[in-house]
Coordinates of C-alpha atoms in Angstrom, one line a residue:
X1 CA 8.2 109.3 -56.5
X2 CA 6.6 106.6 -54.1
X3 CA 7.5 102.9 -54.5
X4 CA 4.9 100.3 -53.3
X5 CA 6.4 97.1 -54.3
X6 CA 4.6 95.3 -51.0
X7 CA 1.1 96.3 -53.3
X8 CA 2.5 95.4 -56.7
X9 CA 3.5 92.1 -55.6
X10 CA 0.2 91.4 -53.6
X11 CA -1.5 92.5 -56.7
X12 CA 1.0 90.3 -58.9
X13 CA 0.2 87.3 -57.1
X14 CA -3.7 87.4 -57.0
X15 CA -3.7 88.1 -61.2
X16 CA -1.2 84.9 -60.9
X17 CA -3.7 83.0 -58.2
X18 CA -6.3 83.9 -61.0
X19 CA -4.9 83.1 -63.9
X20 CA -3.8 79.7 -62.2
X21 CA -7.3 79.1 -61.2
X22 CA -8.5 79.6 -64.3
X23 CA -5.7 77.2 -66.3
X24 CA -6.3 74.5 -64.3
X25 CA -10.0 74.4 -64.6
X26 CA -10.4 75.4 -68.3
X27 CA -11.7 71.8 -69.3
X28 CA -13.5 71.1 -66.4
X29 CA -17.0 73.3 -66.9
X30 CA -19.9 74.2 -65.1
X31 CA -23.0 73.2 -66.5
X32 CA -24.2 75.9 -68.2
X33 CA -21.3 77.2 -69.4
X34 CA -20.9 75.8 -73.1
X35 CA -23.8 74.9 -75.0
X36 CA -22.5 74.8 -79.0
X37 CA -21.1 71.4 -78.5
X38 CA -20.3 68.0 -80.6
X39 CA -19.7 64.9 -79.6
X40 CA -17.9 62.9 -82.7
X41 CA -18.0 59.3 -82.1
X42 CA -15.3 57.2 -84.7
X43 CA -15.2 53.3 -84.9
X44 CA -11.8 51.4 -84.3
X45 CA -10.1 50.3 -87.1
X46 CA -6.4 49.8 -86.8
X47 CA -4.3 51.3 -83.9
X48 CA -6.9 53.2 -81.5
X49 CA -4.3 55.2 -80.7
X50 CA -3.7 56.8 -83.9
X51 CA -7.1 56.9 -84.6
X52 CA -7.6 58.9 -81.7
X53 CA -5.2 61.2 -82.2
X54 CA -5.8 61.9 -85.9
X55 CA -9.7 62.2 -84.6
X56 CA -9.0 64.9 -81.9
X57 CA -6.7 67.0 -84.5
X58 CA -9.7 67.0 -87.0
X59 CA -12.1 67.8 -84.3
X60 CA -9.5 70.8 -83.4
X61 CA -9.5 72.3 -87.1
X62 CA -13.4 71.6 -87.0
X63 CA -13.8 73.9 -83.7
X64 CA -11.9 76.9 -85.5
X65 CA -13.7 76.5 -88.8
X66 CA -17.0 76.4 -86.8
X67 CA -17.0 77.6 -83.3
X68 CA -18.7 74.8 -82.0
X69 CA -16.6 72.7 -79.1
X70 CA -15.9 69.3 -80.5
X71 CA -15.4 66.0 -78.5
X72 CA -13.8 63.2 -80.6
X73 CA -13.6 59.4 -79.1
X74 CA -13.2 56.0 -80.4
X75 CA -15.6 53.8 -79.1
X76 CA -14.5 50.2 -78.3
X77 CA -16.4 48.2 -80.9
X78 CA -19.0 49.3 -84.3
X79 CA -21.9 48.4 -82.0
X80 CA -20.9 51.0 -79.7
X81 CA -20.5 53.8 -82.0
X82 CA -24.4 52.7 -82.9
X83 CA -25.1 53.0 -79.5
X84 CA -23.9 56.7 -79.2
X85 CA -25.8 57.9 -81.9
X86 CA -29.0 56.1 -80.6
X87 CA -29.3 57.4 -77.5
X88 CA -27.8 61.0 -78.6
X89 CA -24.4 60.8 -76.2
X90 CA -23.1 61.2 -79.9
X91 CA -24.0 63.8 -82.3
X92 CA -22.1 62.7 -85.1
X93 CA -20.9 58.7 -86.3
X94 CA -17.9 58.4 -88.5
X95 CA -19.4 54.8 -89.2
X96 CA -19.0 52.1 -91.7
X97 CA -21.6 51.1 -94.9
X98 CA -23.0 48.3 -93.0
X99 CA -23.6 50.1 -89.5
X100 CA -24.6 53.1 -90.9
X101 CA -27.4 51.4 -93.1
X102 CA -28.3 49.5 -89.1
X103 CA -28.7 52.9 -87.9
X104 CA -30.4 54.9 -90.5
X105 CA -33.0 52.2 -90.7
X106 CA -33.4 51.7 -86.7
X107 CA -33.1 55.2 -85.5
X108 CA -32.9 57.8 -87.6
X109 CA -29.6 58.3 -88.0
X110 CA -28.7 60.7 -91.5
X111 CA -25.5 60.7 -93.8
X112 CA -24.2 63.6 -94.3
X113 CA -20.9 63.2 -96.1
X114 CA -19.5 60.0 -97.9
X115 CA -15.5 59.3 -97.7
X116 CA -13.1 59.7 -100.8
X117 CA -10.1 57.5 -101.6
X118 CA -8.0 57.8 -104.5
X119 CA -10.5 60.1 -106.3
X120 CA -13.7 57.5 -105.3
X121 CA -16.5 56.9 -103.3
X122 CA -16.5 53.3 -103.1
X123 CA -13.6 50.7 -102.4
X124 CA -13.8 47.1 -102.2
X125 CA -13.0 44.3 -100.5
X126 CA -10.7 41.8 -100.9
X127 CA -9.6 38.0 -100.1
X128 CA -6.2 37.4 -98.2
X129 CA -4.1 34.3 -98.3
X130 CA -0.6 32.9 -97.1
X131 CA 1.5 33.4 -100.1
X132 CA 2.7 30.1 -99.6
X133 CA -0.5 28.4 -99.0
X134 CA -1.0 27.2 -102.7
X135 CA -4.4 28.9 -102.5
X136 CA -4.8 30.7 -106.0
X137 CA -8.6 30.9 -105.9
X138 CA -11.9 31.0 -104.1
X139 CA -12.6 27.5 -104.4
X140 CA -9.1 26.6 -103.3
X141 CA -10.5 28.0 -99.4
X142 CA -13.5 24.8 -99.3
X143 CA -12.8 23.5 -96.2
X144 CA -10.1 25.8 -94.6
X145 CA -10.2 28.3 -91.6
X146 CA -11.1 31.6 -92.9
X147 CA -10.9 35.3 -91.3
X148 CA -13.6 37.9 -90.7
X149 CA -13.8 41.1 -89.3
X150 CA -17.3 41.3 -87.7
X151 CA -20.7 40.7 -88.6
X152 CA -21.3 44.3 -88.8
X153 CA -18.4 44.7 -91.1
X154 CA -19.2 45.3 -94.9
X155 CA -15.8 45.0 -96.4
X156 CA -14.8 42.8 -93.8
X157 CA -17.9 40.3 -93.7
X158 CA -20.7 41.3 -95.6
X159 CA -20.0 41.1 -99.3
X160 CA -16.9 38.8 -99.3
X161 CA -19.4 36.2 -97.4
X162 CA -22.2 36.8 -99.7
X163 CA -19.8 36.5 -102.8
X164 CA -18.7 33.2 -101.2
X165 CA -22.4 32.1 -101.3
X166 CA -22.9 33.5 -105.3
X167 CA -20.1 31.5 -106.7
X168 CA -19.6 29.3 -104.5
X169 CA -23.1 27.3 -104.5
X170 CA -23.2 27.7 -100.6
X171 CA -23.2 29.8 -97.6
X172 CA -20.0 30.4 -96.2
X173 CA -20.7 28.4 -92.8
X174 CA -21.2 25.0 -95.5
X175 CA -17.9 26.4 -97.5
X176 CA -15.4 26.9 -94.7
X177 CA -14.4 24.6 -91.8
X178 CA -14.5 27.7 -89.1
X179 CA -15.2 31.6 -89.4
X180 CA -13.6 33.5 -86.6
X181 CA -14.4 37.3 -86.2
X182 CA -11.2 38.4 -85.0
X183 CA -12.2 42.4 -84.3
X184 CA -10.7 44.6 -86.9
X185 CA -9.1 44.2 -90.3
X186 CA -5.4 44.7 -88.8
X187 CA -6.4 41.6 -86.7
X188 CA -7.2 39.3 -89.8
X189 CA -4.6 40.5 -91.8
X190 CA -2.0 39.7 -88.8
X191 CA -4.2 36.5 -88.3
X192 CA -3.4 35.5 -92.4
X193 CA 0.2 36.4 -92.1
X194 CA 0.7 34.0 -89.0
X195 CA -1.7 31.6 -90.7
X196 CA -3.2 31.2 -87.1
X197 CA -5.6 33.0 -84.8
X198 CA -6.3 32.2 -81.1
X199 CA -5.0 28.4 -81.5
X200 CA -6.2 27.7 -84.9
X201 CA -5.1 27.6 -88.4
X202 CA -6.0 30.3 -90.7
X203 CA -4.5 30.3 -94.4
X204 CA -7.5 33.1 -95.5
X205 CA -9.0 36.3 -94.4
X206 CA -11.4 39.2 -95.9
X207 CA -10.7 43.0 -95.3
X208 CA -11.0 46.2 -97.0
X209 CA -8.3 46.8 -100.0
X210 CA -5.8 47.1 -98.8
X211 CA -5.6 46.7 -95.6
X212 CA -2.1 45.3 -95.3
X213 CA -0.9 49.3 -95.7
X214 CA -1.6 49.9 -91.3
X215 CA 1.2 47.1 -90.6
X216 CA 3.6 47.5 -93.0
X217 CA 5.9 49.2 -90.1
X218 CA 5.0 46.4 -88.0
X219 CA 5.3 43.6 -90.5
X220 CA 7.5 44.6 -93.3
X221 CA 7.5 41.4 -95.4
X222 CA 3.5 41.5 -95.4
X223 CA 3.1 42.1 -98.9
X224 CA 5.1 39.3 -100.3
X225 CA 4.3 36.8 -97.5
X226 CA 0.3 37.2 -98.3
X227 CA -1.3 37.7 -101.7
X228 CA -4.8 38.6 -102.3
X229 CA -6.7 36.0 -104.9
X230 CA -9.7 37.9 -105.8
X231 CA -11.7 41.3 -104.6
X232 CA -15.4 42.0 -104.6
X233 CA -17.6 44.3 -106.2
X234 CA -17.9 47.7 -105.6
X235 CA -18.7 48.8 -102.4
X236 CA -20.1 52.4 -101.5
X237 CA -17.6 54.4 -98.7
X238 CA -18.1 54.8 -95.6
X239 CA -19.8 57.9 -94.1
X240 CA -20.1 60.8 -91.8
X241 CA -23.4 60.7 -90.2
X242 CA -25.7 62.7 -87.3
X243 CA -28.1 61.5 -84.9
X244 CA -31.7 62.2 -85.7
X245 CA -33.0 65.5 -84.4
X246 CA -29.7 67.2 -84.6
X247 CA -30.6 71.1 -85.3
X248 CA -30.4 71.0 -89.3
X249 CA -28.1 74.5 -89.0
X250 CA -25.7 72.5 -87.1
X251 CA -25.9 69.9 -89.3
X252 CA -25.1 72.0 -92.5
X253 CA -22.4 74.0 -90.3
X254 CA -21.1 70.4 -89.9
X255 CA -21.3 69.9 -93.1
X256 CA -20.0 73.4 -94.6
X257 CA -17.0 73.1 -91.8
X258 CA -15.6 69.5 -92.5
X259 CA -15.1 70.0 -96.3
X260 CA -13.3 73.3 -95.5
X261 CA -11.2 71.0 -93.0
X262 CA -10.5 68.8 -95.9
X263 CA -9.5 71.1 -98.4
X264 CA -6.4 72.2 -95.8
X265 CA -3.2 70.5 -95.9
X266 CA -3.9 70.3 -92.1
X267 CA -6.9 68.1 -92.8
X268 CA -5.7 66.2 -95.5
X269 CA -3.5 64.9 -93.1
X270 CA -5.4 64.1 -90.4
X271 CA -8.0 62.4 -92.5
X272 CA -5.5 60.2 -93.6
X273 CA -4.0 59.2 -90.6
X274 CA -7.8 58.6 -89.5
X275 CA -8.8 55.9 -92.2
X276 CA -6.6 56.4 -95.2
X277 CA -9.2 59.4 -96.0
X278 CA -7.7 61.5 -99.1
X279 CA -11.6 63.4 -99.1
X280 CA -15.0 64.2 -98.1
X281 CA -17.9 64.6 -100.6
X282 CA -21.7 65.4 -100.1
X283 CA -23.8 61.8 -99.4
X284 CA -26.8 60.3 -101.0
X285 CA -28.7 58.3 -99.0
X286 CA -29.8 56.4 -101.8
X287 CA -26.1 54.8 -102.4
X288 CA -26.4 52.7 -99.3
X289 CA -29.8 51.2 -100.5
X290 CA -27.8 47.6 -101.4
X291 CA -26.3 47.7 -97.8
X292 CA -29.7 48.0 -96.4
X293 CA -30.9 45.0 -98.8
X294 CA -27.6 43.5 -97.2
X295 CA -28.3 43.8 -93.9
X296 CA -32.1 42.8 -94.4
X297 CA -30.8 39.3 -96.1
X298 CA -28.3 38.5 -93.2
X299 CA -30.8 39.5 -90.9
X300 CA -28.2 41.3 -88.6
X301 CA -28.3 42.5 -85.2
X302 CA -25.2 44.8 -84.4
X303 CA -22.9 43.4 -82.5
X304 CA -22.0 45.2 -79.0
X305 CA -19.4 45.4 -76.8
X306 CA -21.7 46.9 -73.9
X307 CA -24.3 45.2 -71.3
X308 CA -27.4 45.4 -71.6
X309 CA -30.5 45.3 -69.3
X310 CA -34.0 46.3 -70.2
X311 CA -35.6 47.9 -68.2
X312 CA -39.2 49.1 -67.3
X313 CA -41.4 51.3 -65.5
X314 CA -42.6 48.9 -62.9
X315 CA -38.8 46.6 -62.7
X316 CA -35.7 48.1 -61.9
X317 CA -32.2 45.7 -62.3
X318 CA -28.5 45.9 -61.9
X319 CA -25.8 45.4 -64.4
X320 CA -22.3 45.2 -63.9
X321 CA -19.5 45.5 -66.8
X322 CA -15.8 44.3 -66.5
X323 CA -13.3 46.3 -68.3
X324 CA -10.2 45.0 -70.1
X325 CA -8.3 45.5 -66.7
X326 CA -10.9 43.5 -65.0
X327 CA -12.5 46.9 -62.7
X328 CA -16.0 46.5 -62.5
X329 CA -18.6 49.4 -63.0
X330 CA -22.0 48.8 -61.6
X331 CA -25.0 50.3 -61.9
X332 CA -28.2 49.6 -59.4
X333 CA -31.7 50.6 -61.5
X334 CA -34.6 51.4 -59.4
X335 CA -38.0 50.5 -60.3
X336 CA -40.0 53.6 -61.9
X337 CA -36.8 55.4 -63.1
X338 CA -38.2 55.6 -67.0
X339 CA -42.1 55.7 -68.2
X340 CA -41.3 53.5 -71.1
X341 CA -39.5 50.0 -72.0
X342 CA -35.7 50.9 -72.4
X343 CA -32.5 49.3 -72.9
X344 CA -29.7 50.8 -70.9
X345 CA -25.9 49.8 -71.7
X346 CA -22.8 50.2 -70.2
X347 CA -19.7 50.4 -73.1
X348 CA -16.3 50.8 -72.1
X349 CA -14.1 53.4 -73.5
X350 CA -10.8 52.7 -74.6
X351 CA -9.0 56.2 -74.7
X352 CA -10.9 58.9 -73.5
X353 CA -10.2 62.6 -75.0
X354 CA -9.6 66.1 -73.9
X355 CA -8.5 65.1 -70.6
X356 CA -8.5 68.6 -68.6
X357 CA -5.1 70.3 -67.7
X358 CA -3.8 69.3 -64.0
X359 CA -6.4 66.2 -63.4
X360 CA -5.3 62.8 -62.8
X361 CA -6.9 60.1 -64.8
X362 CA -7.3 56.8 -64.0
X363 CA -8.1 55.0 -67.1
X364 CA -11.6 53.9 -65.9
X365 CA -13.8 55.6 -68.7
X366 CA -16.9 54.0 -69.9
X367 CA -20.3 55.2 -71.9
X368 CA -23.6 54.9 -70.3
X369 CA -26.7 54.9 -73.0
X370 CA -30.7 54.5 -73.0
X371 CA -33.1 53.2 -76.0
X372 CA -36.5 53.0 -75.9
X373 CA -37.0 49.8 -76.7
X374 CA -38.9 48.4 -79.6
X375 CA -39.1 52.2 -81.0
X376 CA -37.2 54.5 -82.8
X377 CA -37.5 56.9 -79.7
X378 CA -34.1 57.9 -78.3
X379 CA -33.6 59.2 -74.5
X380 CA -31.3 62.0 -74.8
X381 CA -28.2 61.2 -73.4
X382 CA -27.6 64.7 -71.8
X383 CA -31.0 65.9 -70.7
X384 CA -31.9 65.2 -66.2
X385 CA -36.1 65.0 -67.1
X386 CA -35.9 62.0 -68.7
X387 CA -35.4 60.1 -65.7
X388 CA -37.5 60.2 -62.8
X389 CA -35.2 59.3 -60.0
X390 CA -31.6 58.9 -59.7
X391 CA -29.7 55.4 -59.6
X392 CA -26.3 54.2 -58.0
X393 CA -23.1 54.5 -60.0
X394 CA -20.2 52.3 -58.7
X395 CA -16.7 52.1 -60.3
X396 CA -13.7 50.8 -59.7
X397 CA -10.9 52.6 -60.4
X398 CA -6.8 52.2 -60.8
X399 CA -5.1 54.1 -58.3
X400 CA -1.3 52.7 -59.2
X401 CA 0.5 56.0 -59.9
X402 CA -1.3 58.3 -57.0
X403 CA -0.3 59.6 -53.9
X404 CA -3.0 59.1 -51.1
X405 CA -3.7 62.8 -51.7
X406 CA -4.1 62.6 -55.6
X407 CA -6.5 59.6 -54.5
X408 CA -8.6 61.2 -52.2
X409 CA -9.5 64.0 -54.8
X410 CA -10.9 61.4 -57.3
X411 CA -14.6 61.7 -58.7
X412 CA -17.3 60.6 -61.1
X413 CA -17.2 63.7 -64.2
X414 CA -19.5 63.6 -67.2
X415 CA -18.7 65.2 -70.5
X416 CA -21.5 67.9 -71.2
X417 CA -21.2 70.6 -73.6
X418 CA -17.8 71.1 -74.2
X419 CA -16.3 70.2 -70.8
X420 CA -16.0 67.8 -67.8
X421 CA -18.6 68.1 -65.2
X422 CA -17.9 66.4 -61.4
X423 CA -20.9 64.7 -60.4
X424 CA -21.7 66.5 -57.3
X425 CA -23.0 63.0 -55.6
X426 CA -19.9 60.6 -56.2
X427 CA -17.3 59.8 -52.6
X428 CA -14.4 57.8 -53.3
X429 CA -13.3 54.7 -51.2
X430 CA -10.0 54.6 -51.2
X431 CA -9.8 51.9 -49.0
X432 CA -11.8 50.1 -51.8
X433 CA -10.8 51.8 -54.6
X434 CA -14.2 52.5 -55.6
X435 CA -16.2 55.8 -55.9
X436 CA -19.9 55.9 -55.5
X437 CA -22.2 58.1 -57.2
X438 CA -25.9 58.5 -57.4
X439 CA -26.3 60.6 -60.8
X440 CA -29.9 61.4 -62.6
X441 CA -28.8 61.4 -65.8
X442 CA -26.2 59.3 -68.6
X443 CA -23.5 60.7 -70.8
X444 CA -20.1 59.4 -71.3
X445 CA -17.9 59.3 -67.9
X446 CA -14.3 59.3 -66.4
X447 CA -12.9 58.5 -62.8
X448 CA -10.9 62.2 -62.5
X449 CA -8.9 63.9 -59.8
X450 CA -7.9 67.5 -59.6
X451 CA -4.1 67.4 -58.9
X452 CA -2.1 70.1 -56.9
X453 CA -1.8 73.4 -59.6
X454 CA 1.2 74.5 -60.5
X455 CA 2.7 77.6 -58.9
X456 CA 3.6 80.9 -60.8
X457 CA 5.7 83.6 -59.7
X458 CA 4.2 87.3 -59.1
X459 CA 5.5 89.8 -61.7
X460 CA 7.1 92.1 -59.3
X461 CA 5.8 95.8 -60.5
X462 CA 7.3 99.0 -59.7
X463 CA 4.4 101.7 -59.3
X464 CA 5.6 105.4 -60.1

């Protein structure tokens, strides 16, 4: 017998070499290599971080009850999630009563599924006070400090301030000293129980019932410090929802595939670590008709946590956002880059998903979107023809953690159909900490770097 252990081990260590390669880069796709791909988009409510998680385990289950490749991310305010699904760099909103009546109406947007809690399809909300405050009912609040969520909140805004103005005789801006809007229902119930919030008193507070379940690990004595006076009427769940022009076999495999998710154990679970979800049911439109008469009689606007420029065919325009770190991401618009009116946005995003194996991230994510104004016309968010030049992408980026080398292998990546995609025109400064890109297209987008790969050892063969 001959022995050639010199050619087993070269042959061991390119399958290794190969297999390493291929690891590494697993997330990070070439453009046309994926093309079944969701984007979910979920609001935040309570800790993002949970809700992230619990959103990338559903969107797991949903990828092997479906096939399709499934982003999950938590945009950074209700206005964002709005945003995605406008300008299709999200296929499908997990969205709120209020918002999804805002988006149905403005552009298109569909529900496809309605939320189940406790055996329902509708929940309510309810008003908060200091247990101690000697408040026992609504009139008790005239005068006082009081709590919301946000104005594109129904629970948390909509009916508790229009049930102020039923029995109350008067709108809630005549019936209360101050409103705040204080972000997310954790936030009022933590502003109730400290009967303060950003300097002022607070001694009342509306959010969904009952809210007060998210903090009992942080806030054990919750329940008997605050009591809840009254609730209000019925209000319809929130929803699953798709874009417009989402390909109505991918909508129904959407649909088939999430209520097979939520008949698992697996799903159960994650559901309820999302938003308290015990189950999904088929949606009628029809059910969110009093929202939309809602949202008609406030007259709202969604509220956004993005800038904003308009822009046309004949003016261009720059617009730079500061995240919570204070790194600033800029964007230069030339003149003549769309045909029609649009507004373009920058939204920052808080925890970015499926980060690809061996890449560094920075924690510089943010969400670039374009609506045709004054229409319900979307730009998809994906697609290189809908702009007719490119324009100038600078970010900042955090570069505490990294070696020079890790630094100098940062980039601009898009997510695109299931994977990250480098921007072949982005340098990085890292004098500056700042990487330049001129892209011809939006989509959602992370400062990445490909880090060193790990090394295996050849399997050592003995050939007869």
């Amino acid at each position: 017998m001959k022995k050639y252990p010199l050619l087993a081990t070269l042959s061991g260590l390119v399958l290794c070499l190969l297999l390493v390669g291929f690891i590494g880069s697993r997330s990070v796709m070439e453009q046309d290599d994926q093309t079944d791909a969701i984007t979910m988009v979920f609001t935040p409510v309570g800790d993002i971080t949970q809700t992230l998680q619990a959103a990338q385990t559903l969107a797991e289950l949903l990828e092997v009850e479906t096939g399709l490749t499934v982003l999950a991310y938590v945009s950074e305010c209700y206005g964002s999630a709005v945003e995605a699904l406008a300008s299709q760099s999200a296929d499908v909103g997990w969205l709120p009563p209020s918002a999804y009546a805002y988006a149905s109406d403005r552009y298109g947007v569909e529900t496809i599924l309605t939320t189940v809690r406790s055996g329902q399809s509708y929940y309510r909300s309810q008003f908060l006070v200091r247990s101690d405050s000697g408040i026992d009912e609504l009139s008790d609040l005239a005068g006082l400090n009081f709590a919301y969520v946000n104005p594109l909140s129904t629970s948390g805004y909509l009916y508790p301030s229009m049930m102020i103005s039923q029995t109350q005789g008067m709108n809630d801006e005549d019936f209360f000293s101050e409103t705040f809007f204080v972000g997310s229902h954790p936030d009022v119930v933590r502003a109730v129980y400290n009967a303060s919030y950003d300097g002022s008193p607070v001694l009342g507070g509306a959010t969904y019932e009952d809210a007060r379940d998210l903090l009992v690990s942080e806030i054990p004595d919750v329940f008997t410090q605050t009591k809840v006076i009254t609730y209000t009427s019925q209000i319809p769940n929130d929803t699953v929802s798709v874009r417009a022009g989402l390909d109505p076999i991918t909508v129904q495999t959407l649909v088939d595939g999430l209520l097979d998710v939520a008949s698992t154990p697996e799903g159960q679970a994650a559901l309820n670590d999302l938003y308290s979800i015990h189950g999904l049911t088929p949606a009628d439109d029809s059910d969110y008709d009093i929202i939309r008469d809602y949202v008609e009689f406030y007259n709202i606007d969604f509220e956004t946590c993005s800038q904003t420029i308009p822009v046309t065919e004949e003016t261009g325009g720059s617009l730079t956002f500061t995240n919570d770190e204070g790194r600033d991401t800029t964007l230069d618009i030339p003149a003549g880059i769309v045909d029609q009116p649009t507004e373009i946005s920058i939204a920052q995003i808080p925890l970015p998903p499926n980060m690809p194996a061996f890449y560094n991230y920075t924690g510089d994510a943010f969400e670039l979107s374009a609506i045709v104004s004054t229409t319900t016309q979307t730009i998809n968010a994906y697609s290189t023809v809908d702009f007719n030049t490119t324009f100038t992408l600078s970010v900042e980026y955090n570069a505490s953690g990294l070696d020079s080398e890790q630094e100098s292998r940062l980039g601009l990546y898009h997510w695109q159909d299931g994977g990250w995609v480098k921007e072949p025109s982005s340098h990085v400064d890292t004098t500056l900490n700042t990487i330049v890109a001129t892209p011809d297209h939006f989509s959602i987008w992370a400062v990445l770097g490909k880090d060193a790969f790990p090394i295996y050892l050849p399997l050592i063969l003995t050939v007869p």
